[in-house]
Coordinates of C-alpha atoms in Angstrom, one line a residue:
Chain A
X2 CA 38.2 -52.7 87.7
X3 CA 40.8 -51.0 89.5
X4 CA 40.9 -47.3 89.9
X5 CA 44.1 -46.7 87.4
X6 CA 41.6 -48.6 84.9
X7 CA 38.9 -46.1 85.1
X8 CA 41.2 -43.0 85.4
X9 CA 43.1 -44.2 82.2
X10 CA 39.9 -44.7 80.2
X11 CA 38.9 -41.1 81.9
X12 CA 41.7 -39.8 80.2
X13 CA 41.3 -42.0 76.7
X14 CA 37.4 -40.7 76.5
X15 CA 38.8 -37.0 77.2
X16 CA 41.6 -37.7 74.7
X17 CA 39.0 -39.2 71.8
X18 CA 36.9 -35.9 71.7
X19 CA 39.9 -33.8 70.3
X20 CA 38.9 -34.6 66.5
X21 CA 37.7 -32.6 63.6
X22 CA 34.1 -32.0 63.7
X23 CA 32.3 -33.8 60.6
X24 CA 30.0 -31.1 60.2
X25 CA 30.6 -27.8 62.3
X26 CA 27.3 -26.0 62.2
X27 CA 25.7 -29.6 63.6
X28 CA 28.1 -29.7 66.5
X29 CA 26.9 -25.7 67.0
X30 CA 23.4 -26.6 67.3
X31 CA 24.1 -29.7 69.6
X32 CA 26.5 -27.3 71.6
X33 CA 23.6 -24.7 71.6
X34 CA 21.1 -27.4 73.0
X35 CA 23.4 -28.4 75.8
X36 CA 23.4 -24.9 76.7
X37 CA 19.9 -24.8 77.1
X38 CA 19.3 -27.9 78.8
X39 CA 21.9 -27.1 81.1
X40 CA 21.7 -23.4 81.7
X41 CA 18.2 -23.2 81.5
X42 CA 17.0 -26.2 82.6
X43 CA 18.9 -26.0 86.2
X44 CA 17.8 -22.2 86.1
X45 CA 15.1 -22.7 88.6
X46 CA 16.7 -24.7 90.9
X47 CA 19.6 -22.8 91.3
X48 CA 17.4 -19.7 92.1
X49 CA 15.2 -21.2 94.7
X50 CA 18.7 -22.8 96.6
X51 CA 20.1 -19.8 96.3
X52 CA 17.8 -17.8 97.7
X53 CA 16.6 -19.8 100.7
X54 CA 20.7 -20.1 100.9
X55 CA 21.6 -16.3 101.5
X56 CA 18.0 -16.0 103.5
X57 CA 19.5 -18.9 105.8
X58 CA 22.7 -17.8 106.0
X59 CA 22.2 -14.0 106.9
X60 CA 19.6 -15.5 109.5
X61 CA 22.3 -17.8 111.4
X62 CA 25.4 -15.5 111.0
X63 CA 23.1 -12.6 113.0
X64 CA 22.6 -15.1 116.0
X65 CA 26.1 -16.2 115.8
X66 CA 26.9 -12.7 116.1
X67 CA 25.5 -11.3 119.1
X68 CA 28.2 -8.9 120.1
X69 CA 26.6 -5.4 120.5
X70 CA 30.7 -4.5 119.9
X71 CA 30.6 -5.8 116.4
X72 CA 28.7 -3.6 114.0
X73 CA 25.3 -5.2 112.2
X74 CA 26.8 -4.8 108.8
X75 CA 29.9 -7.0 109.6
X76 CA 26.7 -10.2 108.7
X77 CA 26.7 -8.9 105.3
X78 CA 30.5 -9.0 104.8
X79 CA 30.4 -12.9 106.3
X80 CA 27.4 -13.2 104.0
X81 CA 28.9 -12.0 100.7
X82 CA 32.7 -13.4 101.8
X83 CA 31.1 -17.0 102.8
X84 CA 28.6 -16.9 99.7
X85 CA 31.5 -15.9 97.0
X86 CA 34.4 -18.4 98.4
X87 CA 32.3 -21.1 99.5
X88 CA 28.6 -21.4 99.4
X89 CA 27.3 -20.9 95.9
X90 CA 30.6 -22.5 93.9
X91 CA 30.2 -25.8 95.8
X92 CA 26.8 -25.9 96.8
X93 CA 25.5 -25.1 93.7
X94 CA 28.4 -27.6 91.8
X95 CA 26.7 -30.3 94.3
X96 CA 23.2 -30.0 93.0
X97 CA 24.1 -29.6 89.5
X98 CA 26.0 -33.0 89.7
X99 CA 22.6 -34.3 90.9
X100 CA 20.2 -32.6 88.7
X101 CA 23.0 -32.1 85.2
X102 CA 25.0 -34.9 86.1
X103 CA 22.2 -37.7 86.5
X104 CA 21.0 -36.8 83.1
X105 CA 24.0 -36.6 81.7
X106 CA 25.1 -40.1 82.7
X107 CA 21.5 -41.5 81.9
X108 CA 21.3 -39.6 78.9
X109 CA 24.4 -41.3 77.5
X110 CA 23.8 -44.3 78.9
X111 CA 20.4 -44.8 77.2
X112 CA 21.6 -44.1 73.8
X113 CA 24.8 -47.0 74.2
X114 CA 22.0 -49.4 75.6
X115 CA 19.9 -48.4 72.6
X116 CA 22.9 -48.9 70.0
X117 CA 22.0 -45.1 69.2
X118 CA 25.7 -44.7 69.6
X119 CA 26.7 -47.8 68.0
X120 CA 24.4 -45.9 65.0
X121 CA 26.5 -43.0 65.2
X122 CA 29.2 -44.8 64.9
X123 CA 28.5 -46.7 62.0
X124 CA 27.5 -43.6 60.3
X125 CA 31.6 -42.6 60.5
X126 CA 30.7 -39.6 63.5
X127 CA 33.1 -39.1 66.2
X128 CA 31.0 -40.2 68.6
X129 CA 33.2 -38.8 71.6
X130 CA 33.0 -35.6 70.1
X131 CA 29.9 -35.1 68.9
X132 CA 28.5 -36.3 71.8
X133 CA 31.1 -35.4 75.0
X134 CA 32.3 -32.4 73.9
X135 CA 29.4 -30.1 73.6
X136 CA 28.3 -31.1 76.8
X137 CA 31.8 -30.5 78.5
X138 CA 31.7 -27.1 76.5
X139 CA 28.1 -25.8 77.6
X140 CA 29.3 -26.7 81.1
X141 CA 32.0 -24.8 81.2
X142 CA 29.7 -21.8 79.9
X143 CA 26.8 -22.6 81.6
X144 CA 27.9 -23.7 85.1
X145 CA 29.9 -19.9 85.9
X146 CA 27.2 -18.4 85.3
X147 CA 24.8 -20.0 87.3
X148 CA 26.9 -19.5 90.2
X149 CA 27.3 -15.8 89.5
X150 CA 23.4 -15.9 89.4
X151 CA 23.5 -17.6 92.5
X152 CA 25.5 -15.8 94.0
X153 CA 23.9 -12.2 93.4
X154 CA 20.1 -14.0 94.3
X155 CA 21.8 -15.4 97.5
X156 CA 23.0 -11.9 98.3
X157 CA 19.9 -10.6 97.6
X158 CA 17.6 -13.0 99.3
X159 CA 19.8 -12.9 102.5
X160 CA 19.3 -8.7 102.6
X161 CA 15.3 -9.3 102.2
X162 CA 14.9 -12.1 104.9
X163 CA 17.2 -10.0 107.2
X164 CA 15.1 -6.7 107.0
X165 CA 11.8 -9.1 107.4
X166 CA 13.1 -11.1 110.2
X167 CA 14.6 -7.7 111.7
X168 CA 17.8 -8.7 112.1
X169 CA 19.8 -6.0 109.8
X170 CA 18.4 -3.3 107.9
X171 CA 19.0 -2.9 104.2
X172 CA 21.1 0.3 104.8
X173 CA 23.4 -1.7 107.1
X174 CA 23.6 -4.5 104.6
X175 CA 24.4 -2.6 101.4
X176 CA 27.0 -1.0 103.5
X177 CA 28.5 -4.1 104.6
X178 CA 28.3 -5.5 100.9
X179 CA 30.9 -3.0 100.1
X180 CA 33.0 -3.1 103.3
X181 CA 36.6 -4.5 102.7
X182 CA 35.7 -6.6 99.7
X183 CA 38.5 -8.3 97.9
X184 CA 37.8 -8.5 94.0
X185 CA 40.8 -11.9 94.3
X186 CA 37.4 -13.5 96.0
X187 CA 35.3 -13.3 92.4
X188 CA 39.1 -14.7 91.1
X189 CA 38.1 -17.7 93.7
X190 CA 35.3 -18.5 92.8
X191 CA 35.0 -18.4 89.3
X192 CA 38.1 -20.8 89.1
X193 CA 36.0 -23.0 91.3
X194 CA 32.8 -22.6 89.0
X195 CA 35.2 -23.8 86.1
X196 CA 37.0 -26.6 87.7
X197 CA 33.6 -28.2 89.3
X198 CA 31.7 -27.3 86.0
X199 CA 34.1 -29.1 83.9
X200 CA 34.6 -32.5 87.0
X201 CA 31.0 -32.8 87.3
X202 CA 30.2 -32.5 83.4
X203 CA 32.9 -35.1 82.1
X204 CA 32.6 -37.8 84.9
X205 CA 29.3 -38.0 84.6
X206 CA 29.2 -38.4 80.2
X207 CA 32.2 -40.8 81.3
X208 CA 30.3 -43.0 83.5
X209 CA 27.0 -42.5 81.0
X210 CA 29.2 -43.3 78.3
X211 CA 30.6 -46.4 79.2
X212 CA 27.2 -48.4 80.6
X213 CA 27.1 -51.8 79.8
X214 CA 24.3 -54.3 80.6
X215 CA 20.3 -52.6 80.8
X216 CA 18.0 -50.4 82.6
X217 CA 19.2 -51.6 86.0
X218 CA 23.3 -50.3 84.8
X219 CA 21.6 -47.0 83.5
X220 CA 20.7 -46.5 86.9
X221 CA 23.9 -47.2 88.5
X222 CA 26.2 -45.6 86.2
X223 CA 23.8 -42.4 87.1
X224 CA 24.1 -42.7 91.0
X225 CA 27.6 -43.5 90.4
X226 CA 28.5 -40.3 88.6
X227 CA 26.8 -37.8 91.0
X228 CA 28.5 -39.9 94.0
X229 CA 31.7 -39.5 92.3
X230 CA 31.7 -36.2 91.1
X231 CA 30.5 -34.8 93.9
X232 CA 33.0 -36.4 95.8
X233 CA 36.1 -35.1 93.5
X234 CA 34.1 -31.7 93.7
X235 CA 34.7 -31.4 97.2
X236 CA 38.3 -32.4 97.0
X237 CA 38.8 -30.2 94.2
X238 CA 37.3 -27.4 96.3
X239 CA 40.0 -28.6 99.4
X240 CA 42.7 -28.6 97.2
X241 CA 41.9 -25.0 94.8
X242 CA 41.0 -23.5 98.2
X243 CA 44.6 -24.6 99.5
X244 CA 46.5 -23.2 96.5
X245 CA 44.7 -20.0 96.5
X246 CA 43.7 -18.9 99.5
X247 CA 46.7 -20.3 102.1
X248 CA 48.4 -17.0 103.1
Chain B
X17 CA 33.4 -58.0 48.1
X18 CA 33.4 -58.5 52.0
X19 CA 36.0 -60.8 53.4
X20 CA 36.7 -61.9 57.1
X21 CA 39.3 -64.1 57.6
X22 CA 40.2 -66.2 60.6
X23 CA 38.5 -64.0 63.0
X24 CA 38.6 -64.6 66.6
X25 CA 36.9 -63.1 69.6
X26 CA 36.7 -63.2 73.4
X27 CA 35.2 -61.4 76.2
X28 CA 37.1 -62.1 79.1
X29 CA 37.4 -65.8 79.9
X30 CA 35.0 -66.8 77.5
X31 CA 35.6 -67.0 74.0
X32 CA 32.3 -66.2 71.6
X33 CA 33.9 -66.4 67.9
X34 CA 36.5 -69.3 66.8
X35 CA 38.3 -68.9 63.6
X36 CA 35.8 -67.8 61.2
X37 CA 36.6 -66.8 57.9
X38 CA 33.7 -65.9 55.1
X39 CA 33.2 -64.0 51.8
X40 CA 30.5 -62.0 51.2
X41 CA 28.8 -61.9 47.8
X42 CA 28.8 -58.6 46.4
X43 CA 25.3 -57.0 45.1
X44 CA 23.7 -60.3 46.9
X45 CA 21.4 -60.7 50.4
X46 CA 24.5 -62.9 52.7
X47 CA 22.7 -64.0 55.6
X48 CA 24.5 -65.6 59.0
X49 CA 22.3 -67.3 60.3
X50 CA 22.5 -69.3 63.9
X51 CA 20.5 -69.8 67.4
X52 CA 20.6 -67.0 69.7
X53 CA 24.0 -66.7 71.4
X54 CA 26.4 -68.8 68.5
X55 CA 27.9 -65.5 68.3
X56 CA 26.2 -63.8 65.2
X57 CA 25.7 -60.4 66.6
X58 CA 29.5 -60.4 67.5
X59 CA 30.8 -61.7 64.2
X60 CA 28.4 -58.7 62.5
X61 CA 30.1 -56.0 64.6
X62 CA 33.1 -57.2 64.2
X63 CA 32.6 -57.4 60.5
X64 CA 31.6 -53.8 60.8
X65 CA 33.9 -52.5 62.9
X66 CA 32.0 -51.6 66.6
X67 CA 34.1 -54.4 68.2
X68 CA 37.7 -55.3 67.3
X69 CA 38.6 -58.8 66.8
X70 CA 41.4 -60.2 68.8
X71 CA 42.9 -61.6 65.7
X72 CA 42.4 -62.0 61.9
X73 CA 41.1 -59.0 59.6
X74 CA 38.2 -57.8 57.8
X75 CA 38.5 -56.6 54.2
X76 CA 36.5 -54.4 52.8
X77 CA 37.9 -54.8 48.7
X78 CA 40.9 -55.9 50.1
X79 CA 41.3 -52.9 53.0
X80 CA 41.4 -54.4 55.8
X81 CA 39.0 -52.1 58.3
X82 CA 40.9 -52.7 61.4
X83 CA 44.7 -51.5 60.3
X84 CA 42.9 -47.9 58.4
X85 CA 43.5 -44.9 59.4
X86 CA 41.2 -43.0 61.6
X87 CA 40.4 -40.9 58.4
X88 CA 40.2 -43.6 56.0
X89 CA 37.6 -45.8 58.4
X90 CA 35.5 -43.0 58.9
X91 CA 35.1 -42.8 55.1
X92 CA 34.2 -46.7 54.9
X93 CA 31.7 -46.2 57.3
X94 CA 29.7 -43.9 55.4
X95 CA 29.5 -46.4 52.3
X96 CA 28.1 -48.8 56.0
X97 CA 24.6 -48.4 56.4
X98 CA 23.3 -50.6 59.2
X99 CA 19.8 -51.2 60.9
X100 CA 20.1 -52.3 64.1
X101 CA 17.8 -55.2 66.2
X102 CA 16.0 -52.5 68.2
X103 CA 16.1 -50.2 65.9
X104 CA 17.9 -47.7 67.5
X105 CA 16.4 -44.5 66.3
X106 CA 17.0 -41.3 67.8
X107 CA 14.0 -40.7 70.7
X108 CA 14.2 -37.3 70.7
X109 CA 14.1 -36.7 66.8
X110 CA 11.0 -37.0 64.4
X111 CA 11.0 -40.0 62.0
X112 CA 12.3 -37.3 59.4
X113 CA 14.6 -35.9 61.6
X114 CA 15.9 -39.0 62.2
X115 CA 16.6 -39.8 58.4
X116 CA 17.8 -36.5 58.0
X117 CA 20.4 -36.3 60.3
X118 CA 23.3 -38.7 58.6
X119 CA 22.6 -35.8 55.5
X120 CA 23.4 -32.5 57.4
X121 CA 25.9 -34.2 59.2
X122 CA 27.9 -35.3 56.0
X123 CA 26.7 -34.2 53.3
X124 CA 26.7 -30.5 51.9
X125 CA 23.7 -30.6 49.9
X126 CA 21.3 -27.5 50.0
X127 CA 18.0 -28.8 52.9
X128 CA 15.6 -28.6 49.7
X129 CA 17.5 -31.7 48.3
X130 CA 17.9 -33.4 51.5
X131 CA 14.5 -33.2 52.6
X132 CA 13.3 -34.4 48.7
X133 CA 15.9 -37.5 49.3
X134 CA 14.4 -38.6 53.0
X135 CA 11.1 -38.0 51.4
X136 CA 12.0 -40.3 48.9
X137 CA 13.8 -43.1 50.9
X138 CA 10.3 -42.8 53.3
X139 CA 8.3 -43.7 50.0
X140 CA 10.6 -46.5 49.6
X141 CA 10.1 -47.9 52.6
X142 CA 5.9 -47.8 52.4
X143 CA 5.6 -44.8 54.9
X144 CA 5.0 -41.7 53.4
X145 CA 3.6 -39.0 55.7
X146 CA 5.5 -40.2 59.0
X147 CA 7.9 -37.5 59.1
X148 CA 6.4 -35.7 61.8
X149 CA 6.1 -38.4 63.6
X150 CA 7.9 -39.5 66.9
X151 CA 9.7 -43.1 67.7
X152 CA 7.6 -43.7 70.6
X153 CA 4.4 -43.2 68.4
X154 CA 5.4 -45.8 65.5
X155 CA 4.7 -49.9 65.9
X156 CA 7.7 -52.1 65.5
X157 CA 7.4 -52.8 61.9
X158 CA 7.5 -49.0 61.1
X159 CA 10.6 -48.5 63.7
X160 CA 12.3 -51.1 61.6
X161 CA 11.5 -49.7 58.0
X162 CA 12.5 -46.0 59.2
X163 CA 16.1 -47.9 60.7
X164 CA 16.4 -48.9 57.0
X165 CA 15.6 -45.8 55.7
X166 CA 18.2 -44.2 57.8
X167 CA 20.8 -47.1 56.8
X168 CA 20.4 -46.2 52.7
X169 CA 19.4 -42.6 52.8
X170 CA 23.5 -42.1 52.2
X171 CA 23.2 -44.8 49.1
X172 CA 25.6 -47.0 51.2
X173 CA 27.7 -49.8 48.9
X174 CA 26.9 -52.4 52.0
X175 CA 23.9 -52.9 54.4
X176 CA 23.8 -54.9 57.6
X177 CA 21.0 -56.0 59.4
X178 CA 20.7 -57.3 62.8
X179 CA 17.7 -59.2 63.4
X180 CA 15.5 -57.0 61.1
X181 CA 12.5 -59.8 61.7
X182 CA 12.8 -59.8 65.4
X183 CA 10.1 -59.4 67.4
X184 CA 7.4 -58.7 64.7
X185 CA 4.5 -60.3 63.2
X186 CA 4.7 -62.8 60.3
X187 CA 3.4 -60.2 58.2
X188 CA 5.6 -57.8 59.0
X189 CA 8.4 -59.9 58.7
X190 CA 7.4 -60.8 55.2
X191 CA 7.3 -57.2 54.6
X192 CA 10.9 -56.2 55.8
X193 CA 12.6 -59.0 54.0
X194 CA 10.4 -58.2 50.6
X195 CA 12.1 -54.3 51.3
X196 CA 15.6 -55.8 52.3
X197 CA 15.7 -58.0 48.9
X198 CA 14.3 -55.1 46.5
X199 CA 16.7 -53.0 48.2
X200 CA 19.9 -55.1 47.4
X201 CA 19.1 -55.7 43.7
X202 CA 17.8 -52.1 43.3
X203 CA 20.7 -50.0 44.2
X204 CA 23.5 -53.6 43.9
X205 CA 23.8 -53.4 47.8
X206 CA 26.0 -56.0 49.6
X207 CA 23.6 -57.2 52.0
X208 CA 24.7 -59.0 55.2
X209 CA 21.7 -60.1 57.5
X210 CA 21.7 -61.5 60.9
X211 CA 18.2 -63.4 61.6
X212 CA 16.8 -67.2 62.7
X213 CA 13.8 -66.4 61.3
X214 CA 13.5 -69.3 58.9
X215 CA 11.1 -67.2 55.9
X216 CA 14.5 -65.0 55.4
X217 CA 16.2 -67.8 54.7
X218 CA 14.3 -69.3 52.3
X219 CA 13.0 -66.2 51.0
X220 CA 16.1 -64.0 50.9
X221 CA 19.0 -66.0 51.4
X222 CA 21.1 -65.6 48.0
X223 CA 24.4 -66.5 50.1
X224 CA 24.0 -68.4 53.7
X225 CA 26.3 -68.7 57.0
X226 CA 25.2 -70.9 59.4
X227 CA 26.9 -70.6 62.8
X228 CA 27.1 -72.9 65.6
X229 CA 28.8 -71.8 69.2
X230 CA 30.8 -69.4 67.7
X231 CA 31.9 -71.8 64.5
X232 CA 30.8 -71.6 61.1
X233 CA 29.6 -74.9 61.1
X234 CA 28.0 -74.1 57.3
X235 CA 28.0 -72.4 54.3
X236 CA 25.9 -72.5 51.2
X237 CA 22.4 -71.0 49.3
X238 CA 18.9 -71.9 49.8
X239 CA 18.7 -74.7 47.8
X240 CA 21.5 -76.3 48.9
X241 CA 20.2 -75.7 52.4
X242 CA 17.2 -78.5 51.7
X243 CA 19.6 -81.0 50.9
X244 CA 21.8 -80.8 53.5
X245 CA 22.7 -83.7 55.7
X246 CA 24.2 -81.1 58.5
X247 CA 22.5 -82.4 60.7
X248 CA 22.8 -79.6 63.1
X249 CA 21.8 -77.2 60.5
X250 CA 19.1 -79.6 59.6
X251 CA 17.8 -79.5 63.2
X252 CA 18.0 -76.1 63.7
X253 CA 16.4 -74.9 60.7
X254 CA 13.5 -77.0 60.3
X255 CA 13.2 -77.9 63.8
X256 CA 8.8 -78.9 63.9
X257 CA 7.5 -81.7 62.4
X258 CA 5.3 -78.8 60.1
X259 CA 9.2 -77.4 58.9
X260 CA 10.0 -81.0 58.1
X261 CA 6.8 -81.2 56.0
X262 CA 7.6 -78.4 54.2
X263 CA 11.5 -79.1 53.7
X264 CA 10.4 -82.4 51.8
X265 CA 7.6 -80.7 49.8
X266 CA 10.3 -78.0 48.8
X267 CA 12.2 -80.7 48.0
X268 CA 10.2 -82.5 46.1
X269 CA 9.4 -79.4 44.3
X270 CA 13.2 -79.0 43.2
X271 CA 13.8 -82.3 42.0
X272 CA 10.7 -82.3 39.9
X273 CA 12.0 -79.2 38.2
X274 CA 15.4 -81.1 37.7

């Protein structure tokens, strides 16, 4: 199947979930469970990445650094500035393609092996819908504010490691928190949080959706959604960083 | 009254149903009936809508299901009830949930009322007292009797079955066909049945499609099945020597009664 073929039933499966809800207190509830297998279910991951990330990153920006001209708490303006544009939106957007992504995709694509969505079918549910949709939506709730999370752990676990390790004191790295900090940046990277949430959360129900064959297709359509998500991730991320941050 | 007419279906290159047309008798147990790949499955979905044929139509009291509207289809296929080969119940949900779900999601009953009609349509089925329990903890026979459950909990006007026998015990089997008859006179169901499990036939068949590499190669009732010189149908249904035995004893039986 060529590419055109898959983007065009990308677009058809995104088109089918724009229907009236049979029932809209049941598509609440599902839409509440998505949020809580999403948000709360990546919770701990997200928290021990984003730690060890603003730990490593404090660590390596002090010993790239090494100008006695250049003032310790410039480390936590690179910290915060790197962690806010780049860091926690995509890093984080990578491993919840893994870790959402896989189980969305296998998720979806055990129920269509199963004929559980051939039986929601027959019962006259919008499958698309019922099933898609809440999981696009809790993304798109979810996802942002993960990264925020992350971001405000990374920040925090780069200013402990850095006064443990000795390489910049928490006074110094409060004060360069606040030095020349651009509120556009939060603009950044909560467009970024949105536009990953929303790539990695559809391609991967798409792909899930769409399995034909057995256990073995399960398996591939769920490697094959984090591969390609992450991948349109990262060009996403080129392309937003291009339109909003080229000067 | 169910009617397909002249449907045809391919996948690709290869082409799985030629041409078949059929009425379904209403209030009656239709069975198609066929070795495994004539194209049964795909001539059941079609009938019910999950795939659409590439030509001919399917009419449902003379609507044809394929040229409704969105709205109007969705409204047919809550009269549908279907139970599917492998039963497809939901894994995550309790056997109750499971029942109770096609109720909240269309229905606006009060719960009270729902829960009193999915404790009912468990008594039906012979398994009071599973509601709490999980798919993964129920054998196949009980899978298959909550899938029907689930099919009539929505007192559907037609039920299909795919291959409700497959896969279980002669017993069992027995059983599901005894609930699958009682069903369809109790509550005048249009019954369509996809098996090759030759006890349904004989036992349930009021109306019978058999179907040979995506033909319809015959078409009668279960006494006109014994006397049938197809001799395709002849050597698929009572394929041993014991089969044969019992196909002349039957018949014998038949003429003796005039």
């Amino acid at each position: 199947m060529s590419i055109f073929t898959h983007l065009g039933r990308y677009m058809l499966t995104l088109k089918g979930m724009f229907a009236r809800p049979e029932n809209p207190k049941m598509y609440w509830r599902e839409f509440m469970h998505q949020c809580v297998e999403i948000g709360i279910g990546s919770l701990p991951i997200v928290l021990i990445i984003s730690a060890f990330l603003g730990a490593v990153m404090t660590v390596q920006t002090s010993y790239q650094l090494v100008s006695n001209l250049i003032p310790k708490s410039t480390i936590a303006v690179v910290v915060r500035d790197s962690l806010l544009l780049e860091l926690s939106p995509t890093v984080i957007s990578v491993v919840l393609a893994g870790v959402v992504g896989s189980k969305i995709a296998s998720e979806l694509g055990n129920m269509r092996i199963s004929e559980q969505i051939d039986a929601l079918e027959i019962m006259g549910i919008n499958t698309k819908t019922y099933l898609i949709a809440p999981k696009i939506l809790a993304s798109l709730i979810t996802v942002p504010m993960l990264i925020s999370l992350s971001i405000i752990v990374a920040i925090w676990g780069g200013r402990v490691v850095g006064d443990l390790a000795g390489v910049i004191d928490t006074d110094s790295y409060d004060r360069g928190l606040r030095e020349e900090f651009i509120p556009f940046n939060v603009t950044v990277a909560m467009t970024k949080a949105f536009v990953f949430a929303f790539l990695l959360s559809s391609v991967s129900a798409f792909f899930g959706y769409h399995v034909r064959g057995g256990a073995f297709e399960i398996g591939r359509s769920s490697t094959r959604a984090v591969v390609v998500s992450c991948i349109l991730i990262l060009l996403a991320d080129y392309v937003l960083t291009l339109l909003m941050l080229n000067p | 009254m169910i009617t397909a007419r002249n449907i045809k279906k391919s996948f690709g290159e290869k082409t799985v149903l030629f041409d078949i047309s059929a009425d379904f008798l209403p209030g009656k147990c239709n069975l198609i009936i066929g070795s495994s790949g004539s194209g049964k499955t795909v001539f059941q979905k079609c009938i019910v809508g999950l795939f659409t044929p590439d030509s001919g139509e399917v009419l449902y009291e003379d609507q044809n299901m394929h040229t409704m509207s969105t709205e109007e289809r969705k409204k047919l296929r809550q009269e549908i009830g279907m139970l599917f080969q492998g039963s497809a119940l939901f894994d995550s949900m309790t056997v109750e949930q499971n029942i109770l779900f096609p109720l909240e999601m269309l229905t606006n009953e009060p719960q009270r009322k729902r829960l009193d009609r999915v404790n009912e349509v468990l008594e039906k089925v012979n398994l009071t007292g599973s509601n709490k329990k999980y798919p993964a903890e129920l054998s196949g026979g009980m899978k298959k009797r909550v899938g029907i459950a689930r099919a009539i909990v929505l007192n559907p006007r037609y039920l299909f079955c795919d291959e409700p026998n497959s896969g279980l015990d002669p017993q069992t089997s027995l059983l599901i066909d005894k609930l699958i008859k009682d069903i369809t006179t109790e509550f005048n169901i249009t019954t369509i049945v996809n098996t090759h499990d030759m006890n349904s036939v004989m036992e349930i068949g009021d109306h019978i499609i058999y179907m040979y590499q995506g033909y319809k190669e015959w078409e009668g009732n279960r006494e006109e099945i014994i006397f049938s010189d197809n001799k395709r149908l002849n050597e698929f249904i009572f394929a041993s020597e014991f089969l044969q035995d019992a196909k002349e004893q039957r018949m014998r039986d038949l003429r003796s009664k005039g």
